[in-house]
Amino acid sequence: MLKITDNKNLKIDNQLFVKPDYLIDPFISGNKYRKLKYNILEAKKQDSKTLLTFGGAFSNHIAAVAAAGSRFGFQTIGVIRGEELLNKIQGNATLEFAQNHGMQFHFVSREMYREKQTDVFIEDLKKQFGDFYLISEGGTNNLAIKGCEEILTEQDSEFDFITCPVGTGGTISGLINSSGNHQKILGFPALKGDFLRKDISKFAKRDNWDLITDFHFGGYAKINSELISFINDFKRQFNIPLDPIYTGKMAFGVFDLIKNGYFPKDAKILMIHTGGLQGINGMNRILEKKNMIKIQ
């Protein structure tokens, strides 16, 4: 547990801490480790030889599944959104990492990618690749929720607020289910819109949660100079790296809420650092092309 103290821009009247779950594994990081833990065990139980999943060009999930497959003896297939990426693997840090860990790619158009949950699409994949253990985009399913329920421990019961980034809703659902009655769980979506409430409600067993939807910076993978400066300042002051897609936006949001008096004075707040740091290299390549300051 890492304590965050006052910084040059913010007087923290609350007790603010970071749970560095990203340190759980160097490659299968943070919430991805949690989500894959029981899925890997189930795949082994079913005697599956291949893991198949979905993701975009900079997906933390794609990188984690490739690393997990390499470590635990599975072949891995990544269905990747965007046919144009077929000839752009080299130069994409995430896809290079996944390929180096043995993942086979299947690139599809964005239009076709929207059909990924349909029976027709899945059957077509089975005709091409044979039998496989299917893991949904982002890894969220009942087994993933079970893994994410293990993020909070008895020690964390002292906190009044638990915060986390939100992608597909699996991590926050696990936190909600394992939280105490006295705790409030706050999710910071990386995507624009409020549609995730319905998805989270399918898994969440409590109603002690809310989504703070004001810190997506324009949508998924959208950033600006203010966010990058915040991420770099945060690392410089607290020696904690943040990624620009998930944890950076969450931390920025928490600091903004503190500054504007959202939390009761002396409330104890725990930010869950879910990882995603592999995405920094890819984002820095984009920032370099735009002549913007890079993430340190």
Short mmCIF file of C-alpha atoms in Angstrom, two decimals:
data_model
loop_
_atom_site.label_atom_id
_atom_site.label_comp_id
_atom_site.label_asym_id
_atom_site.label_seq_id
_atom_site.Cartn_x
_atom_site.Cartn_y
_atom_site.Cartn_z
CA MET A 1 0.00 0.00 0.00
CA LEU A 2 1.42 3.36 -1.04
CA LYS A 3 0.34 6.60 0.63
CA ILE A 4 -0.16 9.74 -1.43
CA THR A 5 0.78 12.94 0.39
CA ASP A 6 0.14 16.60 -0.41
CA ASN A 7 1.62 17.75 -3.67
CA LYS A 8 2.43 21.16 -5.11
CA ASN A 9 -1.04 21.57 -6.62
CA LEU A 10 -3.25 19.90 -4.06
CA LYS A 11 -3.70 19.90 -0.31
CA ILE A 12 -5.02 16.46 0.58
CA ASP A 13 -7.22 16.55 3.67
CA ASN A 14 -8.22 12.95 3.07
CA GLN A 15 -6.08 9.87 3.54
CA LEU A 16 -5.26 8.75 0.00
CA PHE A 17 -3.55 5.47 -0.84
CA VAL A 18 -2.71 3.44 -3.94
CA LYS A 19 -2.95 -0.34 -4.05
CA PRO A 20 -0.25 -1.30 -6.62
CA ASP A 21 -1.96 -4.38 -8.03
CA TYR A 22 0.05 -3.90 -11.21
CA LEU A 23 3.08 -5.31 -9.37
CA ILE A 24 1.43 -8.73 -9.12
CA ASP A 25 3.14 -9.85 -12.36
CA PRO A 26 5.46 -8.14 -14.87
CA PHE A 27 3.51 -9.24 -17.97
CA ILE A 28 0.09 -10.51 -16.86
CA SER A 29 -0.46 -7.30 -14.96
CA GLY A 30 -2.99 -6.16 -12.39
CA ASN A 31 -6.62 -6.80 -13.21
CA LYS A 32 -5.65 -8.87 -16.27
CA TYR A 33 -3.99 -11.41 -13.96
CA ARG A 34 -7.12 -11.44 -11.81
CA LYS A 35 -9.43 -11.90 -14.79
CA LEU A 36 -7.38 -14.66 -16.37
CA LYS A 37 -6.61 -16.65 -13.21
CA TYR A 38 -9.78 -18.76 -13.08
CA ASN A 39 -10.26 -18.77 -16.85
CA ILE A 40 -6.85 -20.42 -17.22
CA LEU A 41 -7.79 -23.02 -14.62
CA GLU A 42 -11.08 -23.69 -16.40
CA ALA A 43 -9.35 -23.99 -19.78
CA LYS A 44 -6.99 -26.58 -18.30
CA LYS A 45 -9.95 -28.39 -16.72
CA GLN A 46 -11.60 -28.57 -20.16
CA ASP A 47 -8.31 -29.81 -21.63
CA SER A 48 -8.29 -26.91 -24.09
CA LYS A 49 -5.09 -26.29 -25.99
CA THR A 50 -5.93 -22.88 -27.43
CA LEU A 51 -7.16 -19.58 -26.00
CA LEU A 52 -8.99 -17.24 -28.37
CA THR A 53 -9.90 -13.67 -27.51
CA PHE A 54 -10.54 -10.22 -28.97
CA GLY A 55 -9.00 -6.77 -28.76
CA GLY A 56 -7.71 -3.63 -30.42
CA ALA A 57 -4.26 -2.55 -31.50
CA PHE A 58 -3.13 -1.44 -28.02
CA SER A 59 -5.16 -3.87 -25.89
CA ASN A 60 -3.77 -4.72 -22.45
CA HIS A 61 -5.93 -7.83 -22.62
CA ILE A 62 -4.37 -9.06 -25.86
CA ALA A 63 -0.88 -8.65 -24.40
CA ALA A 64 -1.85 -10.42 -21.16
CA VAL A 65 -3.51 -13.39 -22.90
CA ALA A 66 -0.46 -13.85 -25.13
CA ALA A 67 1.84 -13.82 -22.09
CA ALA A 68 -0.43 -16.18 -20.15
CA GLY A 69 -0.63 -18.60 -23.06
CA SER A 70 3.14 -18.65 -23.41
CA ARG A 71 3.63 -19.25 -19.70
CA PHE A 72 0.95 -21.90 -19.17
CA GLY A 73 1.32 -23.85 -22.40
CA PHE A 74 -1.59 -22.65 -24.54
CA GLN A 75 -1.67 -21.60 -28.15
CA THR A 76 -3.27 -18.17 -28.40
CA ILE A 77 -5.30 -16.47 -31.11
CA GLY A 78 -6.11 -12.78 -31.06
CA VAL A 79 -9.00 -11.50 -33.18
CA ILE A 80 -7.85 -7.94 -33.80
CA ARG A 81 -10.10 -5.01 -34.71
CA GLY A 82 -8.90 -3.33 -37.93
CA GLU A 83 -7.79 -5.11 -41.12
CA GLU A 84 -5.33 -2.30 -41.85
CA LEU A 85 -3.19 -3.47 -38.93
CA LEU A 86 -2.16 -6.61 -40.81
CA ASN A 87 0.89 -4.88 -42.25
CA LYS A 88 1.54 -2.70 -39.21
CA ILE A 89 2.51 -5.23 -36.57
CA GLN A 90 6.07 -4.03 -36.58
CA GLY A 91 5.97 -0.63 -34.96
CA ASN A 92 3.03 -1.52 -32.72
CA ALA A 93 4.47 -2.33 -29.29
CA THR A 94 1.44 -4.31 -28.10
CA LEU A 95 1.10 -6.48 -31.20
CA GLU A 96 4.85 -7.05 -31.33
CA PHE A 97 4.79 -8.19 -27.70
CA ALA A 98 1.87 -10.54 -28.31
CA GLN A 99 3.44 -11.98 -31.46
CA ASN A 100 6.74 -12.52 -29.66
CA HIS A 101 4.82 -14.52 -27.07
CA GLY A 102 3.38 -16.79 -29.73
CA MET A 103 -0.01 -15.24 -30.45
CA GLN A 104 -1.51 -15.82 -33.88
CA PHE A 105 -3.52 -12.88 -35.21
CA HIS A 106 -6.78 -12.81 -37.13
CA PHE A 107 -7.48 -9.29 -38.37
CA VAL A 108 -11.08 -8.33 -39.14
CA SER A 109 -12.80 -5.15 -40.26
CA ARG A 110 -14.34 -2.89 -37.67
CA GLU A 111 -17.75 -3.71 -39.08
CA MET A 112 -17.19 -7.44 -38.75
CA TYR A 113 -15.68 -6.97 -35.28
CA ARG A 114 -19.04 -5.69 -34.03
CA GLU A 115 -20.45 -9.17 -34.74
CA LYS A 116 -17.89 -10.91 -32.52
CA GLN A 117 -20.46 -12.10 -29.97
CA THR A 118 -22.82 -13.68 -32.49
CA ASP A 119 -23.09 -17.44 -32.94
CA VAL A 120 -22.39 -17.13 -36.66
CA PHE A 121 -19.13 -15.28 -36.04
CA ILE A 122 -17.96 -17.77 -33.40
CA GLU A 123 -18.84 -20.77 -35.57
CA ASP A 124 -16.84 -19.28 -38.43
CA LEU A 125 -13.85 -18.93 -36.11
CA LYS A 126 -14.18 -22.59 -35.10
CA LYS A 127 -14.16 -23.63 -38.76
CA GLN A 128 -10.93 -21.69 -39.26
CA PHE A 129 -9.08 -22.51 -36.04
CA GLY A 130 -10.69 -25.62 -34.60
CA ASP A 131 -11.70 -25.93 -30.96
CA PHE A 132 -10.68 -23.21 -28.51
CA TYR A 133 -11.43 -21.76 -25.10
CA LEU A 134 -13.20 -18.45 -25.71
CA ILE A 135 -12.35 -15.42 -23.57
CA SER A 136 -14.45 -12.32 -24.22
CA GLU A 137 -13.02 -8.91 -25.08
CA GLY A 138 -11.46 -7.40 -21.96
CA GLY A 139 -11.72 -10.80 -20.28
CA THR A 140 -14.96 -10.06 -18.41
CA ASN A 141 -17.08 -13.09 -17.51
CA ASN A 142 -18.19 -14.79 -14.30
CA LEU A 143 -14.77 -16.36 -13.73
CA ALA A 144 -13.09 -12.99 -14.25
CA ILE A 145 -15.40 -11.42 -11.67
CA LYS A 146 -14.43 -14.18 -9.24
CA GLY A 147 -10.77 -13.30 -9.73
CA CYS A 148 -11.37 -9.58 -9.31
CA GLU A 149 -13.21 -10.23 -6.06
CA GLU A 150 -9.81 -11.18 -4.64
CA ILE A 151 -8.31 -7.72 -5.18
CA LEU A 152 -9.67 -6.42 -1.88
CA THR A 153 -8.45 -8.05 1.32
CA GLU A 154 -9.45 -7.78 4.95
CA GLN A 155 -6.82 -5.07 5.36
CA ASP A 156 -8.69 -2.88 2.87
CA SER A 157 -11.83 -2.76 5.02
CA GLU A 158 -10.49 0.40 6.68
CA PHE A 159 -11.16 2.47 3.54
CA ASP A 160 -14.33 4.45 2.97
CA PHE A 161 -13.96 4.83 -0.81
CA ILE A 162 -12.45 2.42 -3.34
CA THR A 163 -11.75 3.77 -6.84
CA CYS A 164 -10.76 2.00 -10.05
CA PRO A 165 -10.64 2.54 -13.80
CA VAL A 166 -13.44 0.96 -15.83
CA GLY A 167 -13.17 -0.66 -19.25
CA THR A 168 -15.62 -3.53 -19.64
CA GLY A 169 -16.88 -3.44 -16.04
CA GLY A 170 -15.38 -6.68 -14.75
CA THR A 171 -12.92 -5.24 -12.27
CA ILE A 172 -15.36 -2.87 -10.61
CA SER A 173 -17.95 -5.67 -10.39
CA GLY A 174 -15.48 -7.80 -8.44
CA LEU A 175 -14.64 -4.89 -6.15
CA ILE A 176 -18.33 -4.22 -5.51
CA ASN A 177 -19.00 -7.84 -4.62
CA SER A 178 -16.11 -8.05 -2.15
CA SER A 179 -16.57 -4.61 -0.58
CA GLY A 180 -18.05 -3.88 2.82
CA ASN A 181 -21.42 -2.29 3.51
CA HIS A 182 -19.70 0.87 4.70
CA GLN A 183 -17.67 1.32 1.51
CA LYS A 184 -18.46 3.20 -1.70
CA ILE A 185 -16.96 1.96 -4.96
CA LEU A 186 -16.30 4.60 -7.62
CA GLY A 187 -15.50 3.66 -11.20
CA PHE A 188 -13.87 5.98 -13.73
CA PRO A 189 -14.77 4.82 -17.26
CA ALA A 190 -12.16 5.15 -19.97
CA LEU A 191 -14.94 5.20 -22.56
CA LYS A 192 -17.34 8.01 -23.31
CA GLY A 193 -20.94 7.46 -22.28
CA ASP A 194 -22.90 5.95 -19.39
CA PHE A 195 -23.80 2.61 -21.01
CA LEU A 196 -21.60 0.55 -18.68
CA ARG A 197 -24.05 0.77 -15.79
CA LYS A 198 -26.21 -1.91 -17.38
CA ASP A 199 -23.24 -4.24 -17.94
CA ILE A 200 -21.97 -3.81 -14.39
CA SER A 201 -25.44 -4.42 -12.94
CA LYS A 202 -25.39 -7.92 -14.48
CA PHE A 203 -22.50 -8.92 -12.20
CA ALA A 204 -22.64 -6.57 -9.21
CA LYS A 205 -24.34 -7.94 -6.09
CA ARG A 206 -24.50 -4.63 -4.21
CA ASP A 207 -25.67 -1.10 -4.99
CA ASN A 208 -22.86 0.74 -3.17
CA TRP A 209 -21.25 2.04 -6.35
CA ASP A 210 -21.30 4.80 -8.89
CA LEU A 211 -19.59 5.77 -12.13
CA ILE A 212 -17.80 9.10 -12.47
CA THR A 213 -18.08 9.77 -16.20
CA ASP A 214 -16.39 13.17 -16.49
CA PHE A 215 -12.78 12.07 -16.97
CA HIS A 216 -12.64 10.09 -20.22
CA PHE A 217 -10.86 12.98 -22.00
CA GLY A 218 -12.98 12.54 -25.10
CA GLY A 219 -13.27 8.77 -25.21
CA TYR A 220 -11.23 5.59 -25.26
CA ALA A 221 -7.51 6.24 -25.81
CA LYS A 222 -8.18 9.98 -26.14
CA ILE A 223 -5.68 12.16 -24.30
CA ASN A 224 -4.38 15.70 -24.13
CA SER A 225 -1.34 17.56 -22.81
CA GLU A 226 -2.98 18.20 -19.44
CA LEU A 227 -3.39 14.48 -18.79
CA ILE A 228 0.16 13.66 -19.91
CA SER A 229 1.57 16.39 -17.66
CA PHE A 230 -0.45 15.03 -14.74
CA ILE A 231 0.84 11.49 -15.35
CA ASN A 232 4.45 12.68 -15.50
CA ASP A 233 4.06 14.85 -12.39
CA PHE A 234 2.46 11.95 -10.53
CA LYS A 235 5.38 9.65 -11.31
CA ARG A 236 7.93 12.32 -10.44
CA GLN A 237 6.35 13.06 -7.05
CA PHE A 238 5.21 9.62 -5.94
CA ASN A 239 7.35 7.23 -8.03
CA ILE A 240 4.22 5.51 -9.32
CA PRO A 241 3.77 5.13 -13.10
CA LEU A 242 0.31 5.59 -14.61
CA ASP A 243 -0.93 4.60 -18.04
CA PRO A 244 -2.81 7.14 -20.19
CA ILE A 245 -5.82 4.93 -21.01
CA TYR A 246 -7.01 3.80 -17.59
CA THR A 247 -5.12 4.55 -14.37
CA GLY A 248 -4.01 8.04 -15.42
CA LYS A 249 -7.58 9.14 -16.03
CA MET A 250 -8.75 7.61 -12.76
CA ALA A 251 -6.04 9.32 -10.70
CA PHE A 252 -6.67 12.63 -12.47
CA GLY A 253 -10.35 12.27 -11.61
CA VAL A 254 -9.74 11.40 -7.97
CA PHE A 255 -7.47 14.44 -7.54
CA ASP A 256 -10.09 16.65 -9.16
CA LEU A 257 -12.81 15.31 -6.87
CA ILE A 258 -10.62 15.93 -3.82
CA LYS A 259 -9.91 19.48 -4.96
CA ASN A 260 -13.62 20.16 -5.38
CA GLY A 261 -14.67 18.71 -2.01
CA TYR A 262 -16.41 15.58 -3.27
CA PHE A 263 -15.13 13.39 -0.44
CA PRO A 264 -15.94 14.05 3.23
CA LYS A 265 -13.00 15.44 5.16
CA ASP A 266 -10.79 12.70 6.65
CA ALA A 267 -12.35 10.03 4.42
CA LYS A 268 -9.94 7.21 3.60
CA ILE A 269 -9.61 6.61 -0.14
CA LEU A 270 -7.97 3.67 -1.90
CA MET A 271 -7.12 3.88 -5.62
CA ILE A 272 -6.70 0.47 -7.28
CA HIS A 273 -3.82 0.56 -9.76
CA THR A 274 -4.91 -2.04 -12.30
CA GLY A 275 -1.82 -1.97 -14.52
CA GLY A 276 -1.95 -1.27 -18.24
CA LEU A 277 1.57 0.08 -18.32
CA GLN A 278 2.43 -1.88 -21.47
CA GLY A 279 0.32 0.63 -23.39
CA ILE A 280 2.70 3.50 -22.65
CA ASN A 281 5.16 2.56 -25.41
CA GLY A 282 2.46 2.54 -28.06
CA MET A 283 1.00 5.83 -26.88
CA ASN A 284 4.44 7.45 -26.85
CA ARG A 285 4.92 6.52 -30.51
CA ILE A 286 1.68 8.36 -31.29
CA LEU A 287 2.67 11.35 -29.17
CA GLU A 288 6.04 11.52 -30.88
CA LYS A 289 4.37 11.71 -34.30
CA LYS A 290 2.19 14.57 -33.00
CA ASN A 291 5.22 16.37 -31.53
CA MET A 292 3.61 16.18 -28.09
CA ILE A 293 5.32 15.65 -24.75
CA LYS A 294 5.79 11.91 -24.06
CA ILE A 295 4.99 9.87 -20.96
CA GLN A 296 8.05 9.47 -18.79
#
